[in-house]
XYZ file of C-alpha atoms in Angstrom:
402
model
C -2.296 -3.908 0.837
C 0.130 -6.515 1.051
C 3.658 -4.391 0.890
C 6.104 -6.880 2.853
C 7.790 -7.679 -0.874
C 9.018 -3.740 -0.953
C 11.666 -4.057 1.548
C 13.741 -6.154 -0.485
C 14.107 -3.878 -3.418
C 15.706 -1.137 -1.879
C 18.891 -1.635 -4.228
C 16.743 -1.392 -7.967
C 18.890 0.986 -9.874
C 18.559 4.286 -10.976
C 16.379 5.335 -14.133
C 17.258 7.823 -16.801
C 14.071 10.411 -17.052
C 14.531 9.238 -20.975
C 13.321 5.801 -20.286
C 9.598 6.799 -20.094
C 9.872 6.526 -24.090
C 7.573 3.600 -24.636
C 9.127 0.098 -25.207
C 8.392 -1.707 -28.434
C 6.245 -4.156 -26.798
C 3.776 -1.986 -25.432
C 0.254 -2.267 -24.285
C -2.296 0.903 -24.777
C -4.815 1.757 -22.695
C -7.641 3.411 -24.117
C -8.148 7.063 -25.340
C -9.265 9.278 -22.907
C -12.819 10.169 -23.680
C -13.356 13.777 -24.167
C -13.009 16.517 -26.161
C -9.013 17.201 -26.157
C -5.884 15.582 -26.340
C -4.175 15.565 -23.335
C -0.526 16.247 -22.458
C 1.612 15.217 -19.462
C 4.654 16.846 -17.383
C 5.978 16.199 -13.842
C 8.083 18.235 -11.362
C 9.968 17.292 -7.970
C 9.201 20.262 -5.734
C 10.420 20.661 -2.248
C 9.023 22.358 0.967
C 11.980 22.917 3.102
C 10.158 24.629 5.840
C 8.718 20.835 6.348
C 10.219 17.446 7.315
C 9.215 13.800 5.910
C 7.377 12.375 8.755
C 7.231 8.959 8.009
C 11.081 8.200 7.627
C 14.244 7.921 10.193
C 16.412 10.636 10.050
C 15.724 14.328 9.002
C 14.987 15.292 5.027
C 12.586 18.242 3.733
C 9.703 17.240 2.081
C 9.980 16.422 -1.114
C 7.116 15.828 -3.564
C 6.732 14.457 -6.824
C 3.901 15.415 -8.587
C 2.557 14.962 -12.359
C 0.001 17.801 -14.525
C -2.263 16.323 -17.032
C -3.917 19.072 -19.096
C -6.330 19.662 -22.333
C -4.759 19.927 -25.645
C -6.592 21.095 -28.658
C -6.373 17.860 -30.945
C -4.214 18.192 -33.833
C -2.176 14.827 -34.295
C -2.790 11.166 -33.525
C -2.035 11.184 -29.573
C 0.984 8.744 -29.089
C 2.395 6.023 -26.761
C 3.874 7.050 -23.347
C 4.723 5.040 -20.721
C 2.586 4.882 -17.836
C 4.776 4.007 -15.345
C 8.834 5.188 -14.998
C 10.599 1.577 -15.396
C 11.764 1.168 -11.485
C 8.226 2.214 -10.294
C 6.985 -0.382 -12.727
C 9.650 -3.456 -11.733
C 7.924 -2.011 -8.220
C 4.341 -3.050 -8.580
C 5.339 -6.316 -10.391
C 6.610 -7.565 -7.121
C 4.152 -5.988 -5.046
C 1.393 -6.855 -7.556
C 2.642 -10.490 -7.641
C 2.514 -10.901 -4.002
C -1.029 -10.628 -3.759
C -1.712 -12.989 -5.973
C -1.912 -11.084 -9.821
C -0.413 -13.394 -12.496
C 1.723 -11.354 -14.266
C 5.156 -12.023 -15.413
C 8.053 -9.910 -14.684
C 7.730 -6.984 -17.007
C 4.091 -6.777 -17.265
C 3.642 -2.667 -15.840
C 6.647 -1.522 -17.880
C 4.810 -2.535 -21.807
C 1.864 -0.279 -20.393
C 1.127 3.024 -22.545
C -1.070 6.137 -22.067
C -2.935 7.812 -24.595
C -0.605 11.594 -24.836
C -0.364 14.347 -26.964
C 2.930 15.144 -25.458
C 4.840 14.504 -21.732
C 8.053 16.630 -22.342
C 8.555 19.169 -19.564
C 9.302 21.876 -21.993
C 6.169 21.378 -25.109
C 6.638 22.368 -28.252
C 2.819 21.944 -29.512
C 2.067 24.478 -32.240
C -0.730 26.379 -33.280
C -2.278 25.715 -29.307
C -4.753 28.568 -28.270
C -3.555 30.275 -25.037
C -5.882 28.264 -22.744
C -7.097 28.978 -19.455
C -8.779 25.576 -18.204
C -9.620 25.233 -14.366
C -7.248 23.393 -11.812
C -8.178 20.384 -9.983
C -6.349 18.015 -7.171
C -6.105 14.616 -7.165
C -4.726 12.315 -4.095
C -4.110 8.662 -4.051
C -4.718 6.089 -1.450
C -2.338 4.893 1.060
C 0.172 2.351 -0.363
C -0.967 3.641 -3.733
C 1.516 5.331 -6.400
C -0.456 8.622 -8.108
C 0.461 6.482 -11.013
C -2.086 3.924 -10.721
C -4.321 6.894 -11.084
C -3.256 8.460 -14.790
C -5.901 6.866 -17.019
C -8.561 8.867 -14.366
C -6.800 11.549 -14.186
C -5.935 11.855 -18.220
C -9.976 11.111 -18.862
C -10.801 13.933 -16.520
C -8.336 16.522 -18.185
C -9.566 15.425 -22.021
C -12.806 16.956 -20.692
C -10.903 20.226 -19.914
C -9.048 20.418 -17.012
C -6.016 20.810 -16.148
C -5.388 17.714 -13.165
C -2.616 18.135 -10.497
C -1.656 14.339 -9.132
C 0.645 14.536 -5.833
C 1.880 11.389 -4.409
C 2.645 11.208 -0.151
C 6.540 10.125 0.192
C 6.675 7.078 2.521
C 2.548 6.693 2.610
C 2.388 5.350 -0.903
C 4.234 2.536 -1.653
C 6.669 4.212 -4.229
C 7.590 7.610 -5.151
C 10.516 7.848 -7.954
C 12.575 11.179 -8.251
C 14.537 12.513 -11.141
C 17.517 11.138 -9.803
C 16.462 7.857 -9.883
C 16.256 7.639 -5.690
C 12.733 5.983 -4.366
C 11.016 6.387 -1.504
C 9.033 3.432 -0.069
C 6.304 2.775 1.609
C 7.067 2.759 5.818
C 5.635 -0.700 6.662
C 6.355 -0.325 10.246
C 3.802 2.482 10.523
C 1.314 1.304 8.442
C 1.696 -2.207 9.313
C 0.355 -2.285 12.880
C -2.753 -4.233 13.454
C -3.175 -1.877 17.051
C -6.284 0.620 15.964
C -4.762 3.566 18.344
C -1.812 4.011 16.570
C -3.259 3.401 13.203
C -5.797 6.069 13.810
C -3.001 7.982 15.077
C -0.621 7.869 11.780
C -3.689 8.223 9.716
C -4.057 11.694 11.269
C -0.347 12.755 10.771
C -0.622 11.639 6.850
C -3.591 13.218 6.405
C -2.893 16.343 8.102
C 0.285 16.395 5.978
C -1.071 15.576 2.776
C -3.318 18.681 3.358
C -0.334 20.736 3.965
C 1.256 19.341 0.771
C -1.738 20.396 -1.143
C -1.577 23.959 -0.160
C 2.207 23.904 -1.026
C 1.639 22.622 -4.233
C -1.116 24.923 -5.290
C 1.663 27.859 -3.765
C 4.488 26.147 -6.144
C 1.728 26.478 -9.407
C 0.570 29.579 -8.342
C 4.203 30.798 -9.501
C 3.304 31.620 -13.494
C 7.312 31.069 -13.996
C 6.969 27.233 -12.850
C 3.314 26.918 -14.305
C 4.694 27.695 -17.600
C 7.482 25.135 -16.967
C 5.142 22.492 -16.401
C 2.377 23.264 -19.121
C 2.318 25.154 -22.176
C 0.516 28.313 -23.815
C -0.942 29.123 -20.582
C -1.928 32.872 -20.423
C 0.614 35.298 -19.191
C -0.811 34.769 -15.671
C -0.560 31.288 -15.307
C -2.578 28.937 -13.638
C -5.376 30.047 -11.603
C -5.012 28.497 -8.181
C -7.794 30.387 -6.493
C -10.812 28.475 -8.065
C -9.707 24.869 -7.684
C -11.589 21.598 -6.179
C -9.756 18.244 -4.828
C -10.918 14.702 -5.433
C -8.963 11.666 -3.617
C -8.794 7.869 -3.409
C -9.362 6.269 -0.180
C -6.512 8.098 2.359
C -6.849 10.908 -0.520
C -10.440 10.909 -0.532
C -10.092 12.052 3.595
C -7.130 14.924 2.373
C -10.308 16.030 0.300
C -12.454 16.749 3.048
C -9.674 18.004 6.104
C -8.395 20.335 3.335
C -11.762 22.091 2.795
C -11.654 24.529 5.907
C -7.850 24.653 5.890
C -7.296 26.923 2.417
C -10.495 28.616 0.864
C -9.040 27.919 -2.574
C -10.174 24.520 -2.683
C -13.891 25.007 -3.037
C -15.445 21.343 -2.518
C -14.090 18.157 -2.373
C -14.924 14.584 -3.492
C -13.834 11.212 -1.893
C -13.403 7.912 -2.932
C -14.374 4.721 -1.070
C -12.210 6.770 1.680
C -12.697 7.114 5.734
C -13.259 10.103 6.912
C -10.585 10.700 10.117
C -8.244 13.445 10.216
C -8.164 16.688 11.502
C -11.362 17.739 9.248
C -14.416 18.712 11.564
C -16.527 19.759 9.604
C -17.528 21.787 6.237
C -20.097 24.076 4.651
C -18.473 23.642 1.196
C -19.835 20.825 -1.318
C -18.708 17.339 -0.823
C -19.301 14.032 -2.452
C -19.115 10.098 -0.806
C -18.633 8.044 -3.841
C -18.589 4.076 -2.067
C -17.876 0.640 -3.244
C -21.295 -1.865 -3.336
C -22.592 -1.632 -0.198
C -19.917 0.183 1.269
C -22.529 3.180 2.800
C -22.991 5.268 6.128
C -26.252 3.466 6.501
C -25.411 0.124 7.087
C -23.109 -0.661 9.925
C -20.110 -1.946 9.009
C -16.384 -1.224 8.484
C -14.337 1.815 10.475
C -14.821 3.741 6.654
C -18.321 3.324 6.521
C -18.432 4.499 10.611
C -16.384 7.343 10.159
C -18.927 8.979 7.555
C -21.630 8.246 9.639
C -20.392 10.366 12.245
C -18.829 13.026 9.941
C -22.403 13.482 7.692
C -24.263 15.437 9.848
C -21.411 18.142 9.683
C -21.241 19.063 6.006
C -23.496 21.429 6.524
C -23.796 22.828 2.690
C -24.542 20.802 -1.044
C -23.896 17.255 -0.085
C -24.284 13.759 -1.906
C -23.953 10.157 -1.238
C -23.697 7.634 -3.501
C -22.412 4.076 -3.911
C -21.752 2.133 -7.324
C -23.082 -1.778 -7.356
C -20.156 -4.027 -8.899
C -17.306 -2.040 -7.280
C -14.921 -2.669 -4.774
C -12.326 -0.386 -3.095
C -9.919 -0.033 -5.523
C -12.686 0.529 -8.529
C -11.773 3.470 -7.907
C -8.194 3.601 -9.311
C -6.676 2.539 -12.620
C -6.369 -1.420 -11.312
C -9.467 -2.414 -13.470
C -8.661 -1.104 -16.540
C -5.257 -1.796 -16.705
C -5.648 -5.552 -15.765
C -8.325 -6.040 -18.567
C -6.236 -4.665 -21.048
C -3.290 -6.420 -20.270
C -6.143 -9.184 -20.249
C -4.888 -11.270 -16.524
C -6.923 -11.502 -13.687
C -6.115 -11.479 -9.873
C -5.165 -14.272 -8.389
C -6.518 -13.776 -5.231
C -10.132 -14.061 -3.800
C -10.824 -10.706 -1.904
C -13.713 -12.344 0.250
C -11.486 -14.524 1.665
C -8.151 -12.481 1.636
C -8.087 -9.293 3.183
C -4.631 -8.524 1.283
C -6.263 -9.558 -1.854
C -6.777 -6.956 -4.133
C -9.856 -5.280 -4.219
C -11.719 -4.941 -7.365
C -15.186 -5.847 -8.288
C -17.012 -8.052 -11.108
C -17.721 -4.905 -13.190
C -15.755 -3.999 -16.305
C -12.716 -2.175 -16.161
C -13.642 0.542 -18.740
C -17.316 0.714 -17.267
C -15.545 1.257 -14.065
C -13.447 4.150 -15.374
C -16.429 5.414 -17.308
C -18.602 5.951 -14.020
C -15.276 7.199 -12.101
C -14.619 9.849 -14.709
C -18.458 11.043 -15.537
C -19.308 11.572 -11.478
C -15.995 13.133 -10.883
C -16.051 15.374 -14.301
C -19.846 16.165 -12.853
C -18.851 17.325 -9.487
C -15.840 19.643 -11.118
C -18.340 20.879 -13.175
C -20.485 22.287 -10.656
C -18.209 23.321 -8.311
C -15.723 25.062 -10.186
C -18.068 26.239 -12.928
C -21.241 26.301 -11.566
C -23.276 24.032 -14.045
C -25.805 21.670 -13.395
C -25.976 17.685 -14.044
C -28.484 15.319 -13.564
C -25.665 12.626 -12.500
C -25.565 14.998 -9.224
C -29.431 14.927 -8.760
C -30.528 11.144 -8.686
C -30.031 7.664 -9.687
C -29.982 8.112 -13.869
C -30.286 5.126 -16.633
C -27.352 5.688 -18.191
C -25.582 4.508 -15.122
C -27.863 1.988 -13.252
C -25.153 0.999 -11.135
C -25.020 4.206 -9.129
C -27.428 4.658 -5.985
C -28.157 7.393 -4.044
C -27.713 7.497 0.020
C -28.223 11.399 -0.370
């Protein structure tokens, strides 16, 4: 991605955590698809036994991370923004420098589908619930926000979805105090394939690491309850939990498998497999753009899961979705066709373009959500689906590599 614009925007101004009341002039996204409601809090936590690695000086690392979980439906769900307003002016610039036409304002009239997204609920009459944990990690240069609509539709079906965005290997983080971290161009940036690969190891190595921290932070029923409410007296469970990841977060699925045995499988994204992950007897899942596949010699993604199939050694699938490009896989799609613009740049003949497909942005979300939802399923809870077994007509677009 194209992030040159972020380095003059270092001086945006603080936000208020009030501001993520929606504006009058708001845009809604579409309700998430399952059964519940679903409710929204976020939480700054801190390792201070670990540095930032991608940023001069010395600072502890310091996540931001947002829960999305079930909630029995009771009331219309109402508007809340989907971005905080400095992340939002953010992506307008970067957005607009790869060619979207948008006008200045465009990600801040956005709205999510909630029951809720105070850090302290007061929803009434809620059973005590006890709905399984999952992970979610965005790509590189990616905000976790870009991700919420995914993320929202997979915790209407009953989970409860941990998003964690990477300081300084996404392009914006926002904290409570209105700081922001940005994306280190200078790393990233290089066009010399050793030190790529080499940073791509470091930020995947410590995007595993952040995982395990976070699942220690929510294994704390004090801070789970913080964070979401009429949990039972024990909190979260953070022993039973799977990871799914766009792109960089798609490889943090797969090097986190053999690093904590609480993460049970692990499902990637259009994402190349490098990192310190060797190898795994635990289920995983390839989910690729059109004719982005380990049998077809191509791109360094498609090489590195070529060389890294034959060592998932347990339940194992490979599948790639016709009508999809990379970033399919996040919100992009569905947020652009509501807010009905188009990009503005031709990805076959841009590499900095952005990179989404001909397909529909709700059919997109719909196939995101029903594999992902699947794969949960049967790794958390054991059950079956027939999404998991072959090519299906519901969703002709999907293909099976195996």
């Amino acid at each position: 991605m194209l992030l040159a614009s972020l380095l003059f925007i270092s001086g945006l101004t603080a936000c208020s955590a009030a501001a993520l009341a929606s504006s009058s002039n708001h845009v809604l996204l579409p309700k998430p698809t399952g059964f519940y409601q679903v409710g929204r809090s976020a939480a700054e936590v801190i390792d201070y036994s670990r540095t930032q690695p991608f940023v001069l000086g010395v600072e502890p690392r310091k996540l931001m991370i947002s829960l999305f979980y079930p909630v029995v439906p009771q009331n219309p769900p109402t508007k809340r923004a989907y971005m905080l307003p400095e992340t939002a002016r953010v992506e307008d610039i970067m957005l607009r420098a790869m060619g979207l036409k948008s006008p200045n304002g465009t990600f801040e009239k956005v709205n999510l589908n909630l029951a809720s997204d105070q850090t302290h609920q007061n929803l009434t009459h809620q059973p005590s619930c006890d709905y399984p944990l999952t992970i979610f990690m965005p790509a590189e240069a990616t905000t976790r926000l870009w991700y919420s609509q995914i993320v929202s539709t997979i915790a209407s079906n009953g989970y409860v979805v941990v998003s964690i965005d990477a300081p300084y290997d996404v392009d914006v983080v926002e904290y409570p105090d209105g700081s922001l971290a940005l994306f280190n161009q200078t790393l990233w940036g290089t066009t010399n394939l050793t030190e790529l690969a080499r940073t791509g190891y470091v930020a995947i190595e410590t995007r595993a690491q952040d995982v395990s921290f976070v699942l220690d932070q929510l294994s704390n029923a004090t801070f789970a309850h913080s964070l979401v409410p009429n949990l039972p007296p024990s909190g979260i469970n953070t022993t039973r939990t799977a990871m799914f990841g766009h792109s960089l977060g798609g490889a943090a699925a797969y090097s986190i498998l053999e690093q904590d045995a609480r993460v049970l499988g692990g499902l990637d994204m259009d994402g190349g497999l490098f990192g310190p992950g060797e190898g795994t007897s635990k289920p995983f899942m390839i989910m690729g753009a059109a004719n982005h596949t380990r049998n077809i010699t191509g791109d360094l993604t498609q090489t590195t899961w070529a060389a890294t199939w034959p060592n998932i050694t347990g339940w194992k699938r490979d599948v790639t979705v016709a009508g999809m490009l990379h970033y399919d896989f996040s919100d992009y799609p569905v947020v652009f066709e509501t807010l009905g613009i188009t990009p503005g740049v031709k990805v076959a003949t841009n590499p900095n373009g952005i990179l989404i497909g001909t397909m529909k942005g709700t059919r997109a979300l719909q196939i995101v959500t029903s594999y992902v939802t699947a794969f949960l399923d049967f790794v958390i809870l054991g059950k079956c689906s027939a999404l998991l077994e072959g090519p299906v007509k519901a969703f002709p677009e999907v293909t099976f590599e195996y």
